[in-house]
C-alpha cells in the first residue's frame, strides 16, 4: 500500500512540474493554478523533485498540457481541497501594467467555493464581486486591498467609494456591519434577540456571542443596488492592506494617504474601464472624512491639470471628523446638554482640550505624537464616548475579523496568507501627526468649484462626533457660500414628504441645503448611521445623488 502511494506521489509530482513548465511557456494559462503548483511542489514532492522543472520547454511538453492540467486539478481536489488554496495574495498591478486587463479582471472575481461545492453550512452566497490587491507604491511595497460589488440593478449605478476611519479601521466594517450586501449571521435564539435589543456595550462579549463565528447572511436594502460599492482598506496597514518595507520613523500624512488612494483609483479605473461612464462618489465615516476629502481634492487637481478624466461627481461624509481643532472642544457641549457634565466641568474640559490641541499642534511634539496620546489626553479625557448613546452599542471588531479570516472568505477574496487587521492599533503611532490636521480648506476648494455635490451627515444620537460639533465645523468651512449657508434655516425631513399630514408621516431627520452643500442630521442614529438607520441612509444617499439633497415637501 505504501509503495502504491509513493508511485502516485511521484506521478503527481511529474504532472505538477510539467504544468508549471507549460505555464511559463504559455502566458495565457491561469496564473493562480501555476502558483498553486509551485506552492505544492516543495511540500508535497520534496526539494529533489524540483529537477522536473529543468530542461527545454519543448512543443512536446505543450502537447501534454491538457492531460497534465486535468490530472493535477482532479488529483489535488482528491488529496486535499485546501492544497490548491494559494498562499500568496492576488496582486493585480503586474497584469494591469502589462495591459492584461481582461485577465486581471477574471482573476479578481470573487469565487465562493463553499457555494460551488453545494455545502449546507455555507449560508447565503457571496454576490458577484471582485477583490484583490493593487500596488500603490512599488518602492516600499504598498498594496491596498479592495472588495468591489457592482450594482446588479442598474448598469449606470454610480461607483461609490466607502472608507472607514479609526484611524486604522478596515473598510470591511462598512461592508459587513453597516450597509454592504453581506452581514454577520445572527443566532436565532431568544437570548441572542434579547442581547440585540439591549445592544452590545463596550468591554463585553455579547456582541460576538450573538453571531455565528465566521458565517454570513444577506442584508436587505443594502447600498449595493442603487450604487456600485467599492470598499478599500485604507490607510495601508488597515484590514488586508499591507506594506512590505517600513522605516521606524515613518509618519502618515494627508499627502500620504491621498496619493496612495489616488494611485489605487487610477489602476481601478484601468481594471474596470466601463466605470468612466458612471459618476464617482467618494466618502466614508468619521476619520475617513479626511481620507475622502483629501482624495477628492487630489483627483480634482489632476482633473484641473488635464491629467485625468475621472468622473468625480461628489463627496459624502458621515459622522465626519475633518476639523479636529473645532470638533473636539465643541463636543463637550453635547455632553453638557445630555446632563453628563455640569457647566463648570464642561468649561474646564473645553479649556483643557484647547490647551492640549495647541500643545500638540506645532513643532517636534506633533511629529512625535501618537493617536493614542491624543485620544487619551485630548479627546476622551475620561468622558463617555459611545457610538450611540441610546443603545450604547459599539462594534466588536472580532466579529469582522472572524468573517474576513475564515477559510471561505479568505480564499474567495484572494487574500492568501496575508494577516487581517479589523483595527490596526500600530497605525496610531504613524498617524498622530495627521490627527490634528484639517481638510476644511480642501472642502472649501471643492465646494467653490460648483462642480461637486457635498453631503455631510451624522446621527442625532452620536456621542463621538455629535450634531453640534459637526455643525460647528461645517459652519467654519471657508468657502464662498459660507454666509449663504449660515442664513439657511434647518428643515424637517419627512417621509412621505407631507408635513401637512403629520399623522401619515415619519420624521427621518433634519436638513439644510445651500448651493452644493447638503447637511443632514439623521434621527435615531448614532456614529454609524447606516448601521442604525439602514433604510433611511440608503434613501438619503439616493436623494443626494439624484437631487442634490434629501427631498421634502413641497417639491
Coordinates of C-alpha atoms in Angstrom, one line a residue:
X1 CA 0.0 0.0 0.0
X2 CA 2.8 2.4 0.9
X3 CA 4.6 1.6 -2.4
X4 CA 1.4 2.4 -4.4
X5 CA 1.0 5.7 -2.6
X6 CA 4.6 6.6 -3.3
X7 CA 4.1 5.8 -7.0
X8 CA 1.1 8.0 -7.1
X9 CA 3.0 10.8 -5.4
X10 CA 5.8 10.5 -7.9
X11 CA 3.3 10.7 -10.8
X12 CA 1.6 13.7 -9.3
X13 CA 4.9 15.5 -8.9
X14 CA 5.7 15.0 -12.6
X15 CA 2.3 16.4 -13.6
X16 CA 2.8 19.4 -11.3
X17 CA 6.2 20.1 -12.7
X18 CA 5.1 19.7 -16.3
X19 CA 2.1 22.0 -15.8
X20 CA 4.4 24.6 -14.2
X21 CA 6.8 24.5 -17.1
X22 CA 3.9 24.9 -19.6
X23 CA 2.6 27.8 -17.7
X24 CA 5.9 29.6 -18.0
X25 CA 5.9 28.9 -21.8
X26 CA 2.2 29.9 -22.3
X27 CA 1.3 33.1 -20.6
X28 CA -2.4 32.6 -21.2
X29 CA -2.7 29.7 -18.7
X30 CA -4.4 30.7 -15.4
X31 CA -1.5 32.0 -13.2
X32 CA -3.3 31.1 -9.9
X33 CA -3.1 27.5 -11.0
X34 CA 0.6 27.7 -11.5
X35 CA 1.1 29.4 -8.2
X36 CA -0.7 26.6 -6.5
X37 CA 1.6 24.0 -8.3
X38 CA 4.7 25.9 -7.2
X39 CA 3.4 26.0 -3.6
X40 CA 2.7 22.3 -3.6
X41 CA 6.0 21.1 -5.2
X42 CA 8.3 21.8 -2.3
X43 CA 6.0 20.5 0.4
X44 CA 4.3 17.5 -1.4
X45 CA 7.1 16.5 -3.7
X46 CA 10.3 17.4 -1.8
X47 CA 13.2 19.6 -2.9
X48 CA 14.7 16.9 -5.1
X49 CA 11.6 16.8 -7.3
X50 CA 12.3 20.3 -8.5
X51 CA 14.6 18.8 -11.1
X52 CA 11.5 18.1 -13.1
X53 CA 11.4 21.9 -13.9
X54 CA 14.7 21.6 -15.6
X55 CA 15.1 21.1 -19.3
X56 CA 13.9 22.8 -22.5
X57 CA 10.3 23.9 -22.9
X58 CA 9.5 21.9 -26.0
X59 CA 6.4 21.6 -28.1
X60 CA 6.1 18.0 -26.9
X61 CA 5.6 19.3 -23.3
X62 CA 2.9 21.7 -24.6
X63 CA 1.1 18.8 -26.2
X64 CA 0.8 17.2 -22.7
X65 CA -0.8 20.4 -21.3
X66 CA -4.4 19.4 -21.4
X67 CA -3.9 15.9 -19.8
X68 CA -1.4 17.1 -17.2
X69 CA -3.5 20.0 -16.1
X70 CA -6.7 18.0 -15.8
X71 CA -4.9 15.3 -13.8
X72 CA -3.3 17.8 -11.5
X73 CA -6.6 19.6 -10.7
X74 CA -8.5 16.3 -10.1
X75 CA -5.8 14.8 -8.0
X76 CA -5.4 17.9 -5.9
X77 CA -9.1 18.0 -5.2
X78 CA -9.0 14.4 -4.1
X79 CA -5.8 14.6 -2.0
X80 CA -6.9 17.8 -0.2
X81 CA -9.2 20.6 -1.3
X82 CA -7.1 23.1 0.7
X83 CA -3.9 22.2 -1.0
X84 CA -4.9 24.2 -4.0
X85 CA -5.5 27.3 -1.9
X86 CA -3.0 30.0 -2.9
X87 CA -0.7 31.1 -0.1
X88 CA 0.0 34.5 -1.7
X89 CA -2.3 37.4 -2.1
X90 CA -3.6 38.2 -5.6
X91 CA -1.6 41.2 -6.8
X92 CA -3.3 42.8 -9.8
X93 CA -0.9 45.6 -10.7
X94 CA 1.5 43.4 -12.7
X95 CA -1.3 42.4 -15.0
X96 CA -2.6 46.0 -15.2
X97 CA 0.8 47.3 -16.1
X98 CA 1.3 44.7 -18.8
X99 CA -2.1 45.7 -20.3
X100 CA -3.6 42.3 -19.4
X101 CA -6.8 43.9 -18.2
X102 CA -9.2 41.2 -19.1
X103 CA -7.0 38.6 -17.4
X104 CA -6.7 40.7 -14.2
X105 CA -10.5 41.2 -14.0
X106 CA -11.1 37.5 -14.4
X107 CA -8.6 36.7 -11.7
X108 CA -10.1 39.3 -9.3
X109 CA -13.6 37.8 -9.5
X110 CA -14.6 36.5 -6.1
X111 CA -15.0 32.8 -6.2
X112 CA -17.2 31.4 -3.4
X113 CA -16.0 27.7 -3.3
X114 CA -18.3 27.0 -0.4
X115 CA -21.4 27.6 -2.5
X116 CA -20.0 25.9 -5.6
X117 CA -19.5 22.7 -3.5
X118 CA -23.2 22.9 -2.5
X119 CA -22.4 22.6 1.2
X120 CA -25.3 23.0 3.6
X121 CA -23.3 25.1 6.1
X122 CA -22.5 28.0 3.7
X123 CA -25.5 30.1 4.4
X124 CA -26.0 32.9 1.9
X125 CA -23.8 33.0 -1.2
X126 CA -21.4 35.9 -1.8
X127 CA -22.9 38.2 -4.5
X128 CA -21.0 38.9 -7.7
X129 CA -18.0 40.9 -6.7
X130 CA -14.3 41.5 -7.3
X131 CA -11.3 41.7 -4.9
X132 CA -7.6 41.7 -4.7
X133 CA -4.6 43.9 -4.1
X134 CA -3.4 46.9 -6.1
X135 CA 0.2 48.1 -5.6
X136 CA 0.2 51.9 -5.0
X137 CA 3.9 52.3 -4.1
X138 CA 6.3 49.7 -5.6
X139 CA 9.4 51.2 -3.9
X140 CA 8.2 50.3 -0.4
X141 CA 5.8 47.5 -1.4
X142 CA 2.5 49.2 -0.5
X143 CA -0.5 47.0 -1.5
X144 CA -4.1 48.1 -1.0
X145 CA -6.9 45.6 -0.7
X146 CA -10.4 46.2 -2.1
X147 CA -13.7 44.4 -2.4
X148 CA -16.0 45.8 -5.2
X149 CA -19.7 45.0 -5.6
X150 CA -21.1 46.2 -8.9
X151 CA -24.8 47.0 -9.0
X152 CA -26.9 44.2 -10.3
X153 CA -29.8 46.6 -10.6
X154 CA -28.5 49.3 -12.9
X155 CA -25.5 49.2 -15.2
X156 CA -25.2 53.0 -14.8
X157 CA -25.2 53.0 -11.0
X158 CA -22.5 55.4 -9.6
X159 CA -19.3 54.0 -8.4
X160 CA -19.3 54.8 -4.7
X161 CA -16.1 54.5 -2.6
X162 CA -16.6 53.7 1.1
X163 CA -13.8 54.3 3.6
X164 CA -13.8 53.7 7.3
X165 CA -11.9 55.8 9.8
X166 CA -10.4 55.0 13.2
X167 CA -7.8 55.8 12.0
X168 CA -6.8 52.2 11.2
X169 CA -10.2 50.5 10.9
X170 CA -10.8 48.2 8.0
X171 CA -13.4 49.4 5.5
X172 CA -14.8 45.8 5.7
X173 CA -16.5 47.2 8.7
X174 CA -18.7 49.3 6.4
X175 CA -19.3 46.3 4.2
X176 CA -20.2 43.8 6.9
X177 CA -21.5 45.9 9.8
X178 CA -23.1 48.9 8.2
X179 CA -24.5 48.8 4.6
X180 CA -23.0 46.1 2.4
X181 CA -24.9 43.2 0.9
X182 CA -23.5 40.8 3.5
X183 CA -23.5 40.8 7.3
X184 CA -22.6 38.5 10.2
X185 CA -25.0 35.7 10.6
X186 CA -27.0 36.1 13.8
X187 CA -28.1 33.2 16.0
X188 CA -31.8 32.7 16.1
X189 CA -32.1 32.1 19.8
X190 CA -34.3 34.2 22.1
X191 CA -31.2 35.0 24.1
X192 CA -29.5 36.5 21.1
X193 CA -32.6 38.5 20.2
X194 CA -32.6 39.8 23.8
X195 CA -29.0 40.8 23.6
X196 CA -29.6 42.5 20.3
X197 CA -32.4 44.6 21.7
X198 CA -30.2 45.7 24.5
X199 CA -27.3 46.5 22.3
X200 CA -23.6 45.5 22.7
X201 CA -21.7 47.6 25.2
X202 CA -18.0 48.3 25.2
X203 CA -15.9 45.8 27.0
X204 CA -18.5 43.0 26.9
X205 CA -18.7 39.9 24.7
X206 CA -22.4 39.7 24.0
X207 CA -21.9 41.2 20.6
X208 CA -19.6 38.4 19.4
X209 CA -21.7 35.7 21.1
X210 CA -24.8 37.0 19.2
X211 CA -23.3 35.9 15.9
X212 CA -22.3 32.5 14.4
X213 CA -18.5 32.8 14.1
X214 CA -17.4 33.5 10.5
X215 CA -20.8 32.9 8.9
X216 CA -22.7 35.3 6.6
X217 CA -26.2 36.2 5.8
X218 CA -27.8 38.6 3.3
X219 CA -28.5 42.2 4.2
X220 CA -31.7 43.5 2.7
X221 CA -31.8 47.1 1.3
X222 CA -28.0 47.4 1.2
X223 CA -26.4 50.3 -0.6
X224 CA -25.4 47.8 -3.4
X225 CA -28.1 48.2 -6.0
X226 CA -28.6 51.9 -6.3
X227 CA -24.8 52.1 -6.1
X228 CA -21.8 50.0 -7.1
X229 CA -19.9 49.9 -3.8
X230 CA -16.1 49.9 -3.6
X231 CA -14.6 49.2 -0.2
X232 CA -10.9 50.0 0.2
X233 CA -8.8 49.1 3.2
X234 CA -7.1 52.4 4.0
X235 CA -4.6 53.5 5.1
X236 CA -2.1 50.9 4.3
X237 CA -1.9 48.6 7.3
X238 CA -5.7 48.6 7.9
X239 CA -7.6 45.4 7.0
X240 CA -5.7 43.3 4.5
X241 CA -3.7 46.2 3.0
X242 CA -0.1 45.9 3.9
X243 CA 3.4 47.4 3.3
X244 CA 6.5 45.2 2.9
X245 CA 9.3 47.7 3.7
X246 CA 8.8 50.2 6.5
X247 CA 11.0 52.7 8.4
X248 CA 10.7 53.1 12.2
X249 CA 10.2 56.9 11.9
X250 CA 7.6 56.7 9.2
X251 CA 4.5 59.0 9.5
X252 CA 1.3 59.1 7.6
X253 CA 0.0 62.5 6.5
X254 CA -2.8 63.8 4.3
X255 CA -0.4 63.8 1.3
X256 CA 0.5 60.1 2.0
X257 CA -3.0 58.6 2.1
X258 CA -4.3 61.0 -0.6
X259 CA -1.6 59.8 -3.0
X260 CA -2.0 56.1 -2.1
X261 CA -5.7 56.3 -2.7
X262 CA -5.3 58.2 -5.9
X263 CA -2.8 55.6 -7.3
X264 CA -5.3 53.0 -6.3
X265 CA -8.2 54.7 -8.1
X266 CA -6.2 55.2 -11.2
X267 CA -5.5 51.5 -11.5
X268 CA -9.0 50.5 -10.5
X269 CA -10.4 52.5 -13.5
X270 CA -7.9 50.7 -15.7
X271 CA -9.2 47.4 -14.3
X272 CA -12.9 48.5 -14.8
X273 CA -12.8 51.0 -17.7
X274 CA -16.6 51.0 -18.0
X275 CA -16.6 52.9 -14.8
X276 CA -15.6 56.0 -16.7
X277 CA -19.2 56.2 -17.9
X278 CA -20.6 56.3 -14.4
X279 CA -20.5 59.0 -11.7
X280 CA -17.9 58.7 -9.0
X281 CA -18.7 59.5 -5.4
X282 CA -16.1 59.3 -2.6
X283 CA -16.9 59.1 1.1
X284 CA -16.8 57.4 4.4
X285 CA -17.2 57.7 8.1
X286 CA -15.7 59.5 11.0
X287 CA -11.9 60.0 10.5
X288 CA -12.4 58.8 6.9
X289 CA -13.9 62.2 6.2
X290 CA -10.3 63.4 6.0
X291 CA -9.3 60.4 3.7
X292 CA -12.3 61.1 1.4
X293 CA -11.9 64.9 1.1
X294 CA -8.1 64.6 0.6
X295 CA -8.6 62.0 -2.1
X296 CA -11.4 64.1 -3.8
X297 CA -9.2 67.2 -3.8
X298 CA -6.3 65.2 -5.2
X299 CA -8.5 63.9 -8.0
X300 CA -9.8 67.5 -8.6
X301 CA -6.2 68.7 -9.0
X302 CA -5.4 66.1 -11.7
X303 CA -8.6 66.8 -13.5
X304 CA -7.8 70.5 -13.5
X305 CA -4.4 69.8 -14.9
X306 CA -5.8 67.7 -17.7
X307 CA -4.1 64.6 -16.4
X308 CA -7.3 62.6 -15.7
X309 CA -10.9 62.2 -16.8
X310 CA -12.1 60.5 -13.6
X311 CA -15.8 61.3 -13.4
X312 CA -15.8 62.7 -9.9
X313 CA -19.3 63.9 -9.1
X314 CA -19.5 64.4 -5.4
X315 CA -18.4 63.7 -1.8
X316 CA -20.3 62.3 1.2
X317 CA -19.0 62.5 4.7
X318 CA -20.8 60.6 7.5
X319 CA -20.2 61.4 11.2
X320 CA -17.2 63.4 10.0
X321 CA -14.1 64.3 11.8
X322 CA -12.4 66.7 9.4
X323 CA -11.7 69.8 11.6
X324 CA -10.5 68.4 14.9
X325 CA -9.5 71.8 16.3
X326 CA -13.2 72.8 16.1
X327 CA -14.9 69.5 16.6
X328 CA -13.1 68.3 19.8
X329 CA -13.8 71.4 22.0
X330 CA -17.4 71.6 20.7
X331 CA -18.1 68.0 21.6
X332 CA -18.3 68.8 25.3
X333 CA -21.4 70.9 24.8
X334 CA -23.3 67.8 23.7
X335 CA -22.4 66.0 26.9
X336 CA -23.4 69.1 28.9
X337 CA -26.8 69.1 27.1
X338 CA -27.2 65.4 27.9
X339 CA -26.6 66.1 31.6
X340 CA -23.4 64.1 31.7
X341 CA -21.3 67.1 33.0
X342 CA -22.1 70.3 34.7
X343 CA -21.4 73.7 33.2
X344 CA -18.2 74.2 35.3
X345 CA -17.0 70.7 34.3
X346 CA -17.7 71.5 30.6
X347 CA -15.9 74.8 30.8
X348 CA -12.8 73.1 32.4
X349 CA -12.8 70.2 29.9
X350 CA -13.0 72.6 27.0
X351 CA -10.1 74.7 28.3
X352 CA -8.1 71.5 28.8
X353 CA -8.9 70.3 25.3
X354 CA -7.9 73.6 23.7
X355 CA -4.7 73.7 25.6
X356 CA -3.8 70.2 24.6
X357 CA -4.6 70.9 20.9
X358 CA -2.3 73.9 21.0
X359 CA 0.4 71.9 22.7
X360 CA 0.4 69.1 20.2
X361 CA -0.3 71.1 17.0
X362 CA 3.2 72.6 16.5
X363 CA 6.8 71.7 16.5
X364 CA 8.5 68.4 17.3
X365 CA 5.8 67.4 19.7
X366 CA 3.3 67.0 16.8
X367 CA 5.7 64.9 14.8
X368 CA 6.3 62.6 17.7
X369 CA 2.7 62.4 18.6
X370 CA 0.7 59.2 18.6
X371 CA -3.1 58.9 18.0
X372 CA -3.4 57.1 21.4
X373 CA -1.9 60.1 23.2
X374 CA -4.5 62.4 21.6
X375 CA -7.4 60.1 22.3
X376 CA -6.3 59.8 26.0
X377 CA -5.3 63.4 26.6
X378 CA -7.4 65.4 24.2
X379 CA -10.5 63.7 23.0
X380 CA -11.9 61.4 25.7
X381 CA -10.4 62.8 28.9
X382 CA -12.2 60.1 30.9
X383 CA -15.6 61.2 29.4
X384 CA -18.2 58.7 28.0
X385 CA -17.9 58.1 24.3
X386 CA -20.4 55.6 22.7
X387 CA -21.3 55.2 19.1
X388 CA -24.9 55.5 20.1
X389 CA -25.8 56.9 23.5
X390 CA -29.3 55.4 23.4
X391 CA -28.4 51.8 22.7
X392 CA -24.7 52.1 24.0
X393 CA -23.9 49.8 21.0
X394 CA -20.4 49.6 19.7
X395 CA -18.7 47.3 17.3
X396 CA -17.0 44.1 18.4
X397 CA -14.2 44.0 15.8
X398 CA -13.6 40.3 16.4
X399 CA -16.9 39.7 14.6
X400 CA -15.5 41.3 11.4
X401 CA -12.1 39.6 12.0
X402 CA -13.7 36.1 12.2
X403 CA -15.5 36.6 8.9
X404 CA -12.6 38.1 6.9
X405 CA -10.2 35.4 8.1
X406 CA -12.5 32.5 7.7
X407 CA -11.1 30.0 5.1
X408 CA -14.1 30.5 2.9
X409 CA -13.8 34.3 2.7
X410 CA -10.0 34.4 2.7
X411 CA -10.0 32.1 -0.3
X412 CA -12.8 33.8 -2.1
X413 CA -11.3 37.3 -1.9
X414 CA -7.8 36.1 -2.9
X415 CA -6.2 37.3 0.4
X416 CA -3.7 34.3 0.5
X417 CA -1.9 34.1 3.8
X418 CA -1.9 37.9 4.4
X419 CA -2.8 38.8 8.0
X420 CA -6.0 40.9 8.6
X421 CA -6.4 43.8 10.9
X422 CA -10.0 44.8 11.6
X423 CA -8.4 47.6 13.6
X424 CA -4.7 48.2 13.5
X425 CA -3.5 50.0 16.6
X426 CA 0.0 50.1 15.3
X427 CA -1.1 52.8 12.9
X428 CA -1.8 55.0 15.9
X429 CA 1.9 55.8 16.2
X430 CA 2.1 56.7 12.5
X431 CA -1.0 58.9 12.3
X432 CA -0.5 61.1 15.4
X433 CA 1.0 63.8 13.2
X434 CA -2.1 63.8 11.0
X435 CA -4.7 63.6 13.7
X436 CA -5.0 67.3 14.4
X437 CA -4.8 68.3 10.7
X438 CA -7.9 69.6 9.0
X439 CA -9.3 69.2 5.5
X440 CA -11.6 72.3 5.7
X441 CA -9.7 74.2 3.1
X442 CA -9.8 71.3 0.7
X443 CA -13.6 71.0 1.2
X444 CA -13.9 74.7 0.6
X445 CA -12.0 74.5 -2.7
X446 CA -14.2 71.6 -3.9
X447 CA -17.4 73.5 -2.9
X448 CA -16.2 76.7 -4.7
X449 CA -15.8 74.9 -8.0
X450 CA -19.6 74.5 -8.2
X451 CA -18.9 71.1 -9.9
X452 CA -19.2 68.7 -7.0
X453 CA -22.1 67.9 -4.7
X454 CA -21.2 67.5 -1.0
X455 CA -23.2 65.7 1.6
X456 CA -22.3 66.0 5.3
X457 CA -24.5 63.9 7.7
X458 CA -24.5 62.4 11.2
X459 CA -26.9 60.9 13.7
X460 CA -28.5 62.8 16.5
X461 CA -27.5 60.0 19.0
X462 CA -23.8 60.2 18.2
X463 CA -21.5 60.8 21.1
X464 CA -18.3 60.6 19.1
X465 CA -19.0 63.4 16.6
X466 CA -22.2 65.0 17.8
X467 CA -24.5 67.1 15.6
X468 CA -23.5 70.3 17.3
X469 CA -19.8 69.5 17.0
X470 CA -20.1 68.7 13.3
X471 CA -22.2 71.8 12.7
X472 CA -19.6 74.0 14.2
X473 CA -17.0 72.5 11.8
X474 CA -19.4 72.9 8.8
X475 CA -20.2 76.5 9.6
X476 CA -16.5 77.3 9.6
X477 CA -15.6 75.8 6.2
X478 CA -14.0 78.8 4.5
X479 CA -15.9 78.7 1.2
X480 CA -17.6 81.5 -0.7
X481 CA -21.0 80.1 0.1
X482 CA -20.5 80.2 3.9
X483 CA -22.7 83.3 4.5
X484 CA -25.5 81.8 2.4
X485 CA -25.3 78.6 4.4
X486 CA -25.5 80.4 7.7
X487 CA -28.7 82.1 6.6
X488 CA -30.4 78.9 5.6
X489 CA -32.9 77.5 8.2
X490 CA -32.9 73.9 9.2
X491 CA -35.8 72.0 7.6
X492 CA -37.6 68.8 8.8
X493 CA -37.2 65.8 6.7
X494 CA -40.3 63.7 6.5
X495 CA -41.4 60.6 4.6
X496 CA -43.8 60.5 2.9
X497 CA -42.8 64.2 2.3
X498 CA -46.1 65.7 3.6
X499 CA -45.7 67.7 6.8
X500 CA -49.2 68.9 6.4
X501 CA -50.4 65.4 7.4
X502 CA -48.1 64.6 10.3
X503 CA -50.2 61.5 11.3
X504 CA -49.2 59.9 8.0
X505 CA -45.5 60.7 8.0
X506 CA -42.3 59.7 9.7
X507 CA -39.6 62.1 10.8
X508 CA -36.4 61.0 9.1
X509 CA -34.3 63.9 10.4
X510 CA -33.4 67.5 9.6
X511 CA -31.5 69.1 6.7
X512 CA -30.1 72.3 5.3
X513 CA -29.4 72.9 1.6
X514 CA -27.2 75.7 0.4
X515 CA -25.7 75.7 -3.1
X516 CA -24.0 72.3 -3.5
X517 CA -23.8 71.6 0.3
X518 CA -26.4 69.3 1.7
X519 CA -26.3 69.0 5.5
X520 CA -28.4 66.2 7.1
X521 CA -29.0 65.1 10.7
X522 CA -30.4 61.5 10.7
X523 CA -32.9 60.9 13.5
X524 CA -32.4 57.8 15.6
X525 CA -28.8 57.1 14.5
X526 CA -25.5 57.2 16.3
X527 CA -22.0 57.3 15.0
X528 CA -22.6 54.6 12.4
X529 CA -25.6 56.0 10.6
X530 CA -26.0 53.1 8.1
X531 CA -25.9 50.5 10.8
X532 CA -28.5 52.3 12.9
X533 CA -30.8 53.5 10.1
X534 CA -30.0 51.4 7.0
X535 CA -33.2 52.2 5.0
X536 CA -33.1 55.9 5.8
X537 CA -29.3 56.2 5.0
X538 CA -29.8 54.4 1.7
X539 CA -32.7 56.7 0.8
X540 CA -30.7 59.8 1.8
X541 CA -27.9 58.7 -0.5
X542 CA -30.2 58.1 -3.4
X543 CA -31.8 61.5 -3.0
X544 CA -28.4 63.2 -2.6
X545 CA -27.1 61.6 -5.8
X546 CA -30.3 62.2 -7.8
X547 CA -31.5 65.5 -6.4
X548 CA -28.5 67.1 -4.6
X549 CA -30.1 66.7 -1.2
X550 CA -32.9 65.0 0.7
X551 CA -36.5 65.6 -0.6
X552 CA -39.2 67.2 1.5
X553 CA -42.5 68.9 0.8
X554 CA -43.4 71.0 -1.2
X555 CA -41.5 69.8 -4.2

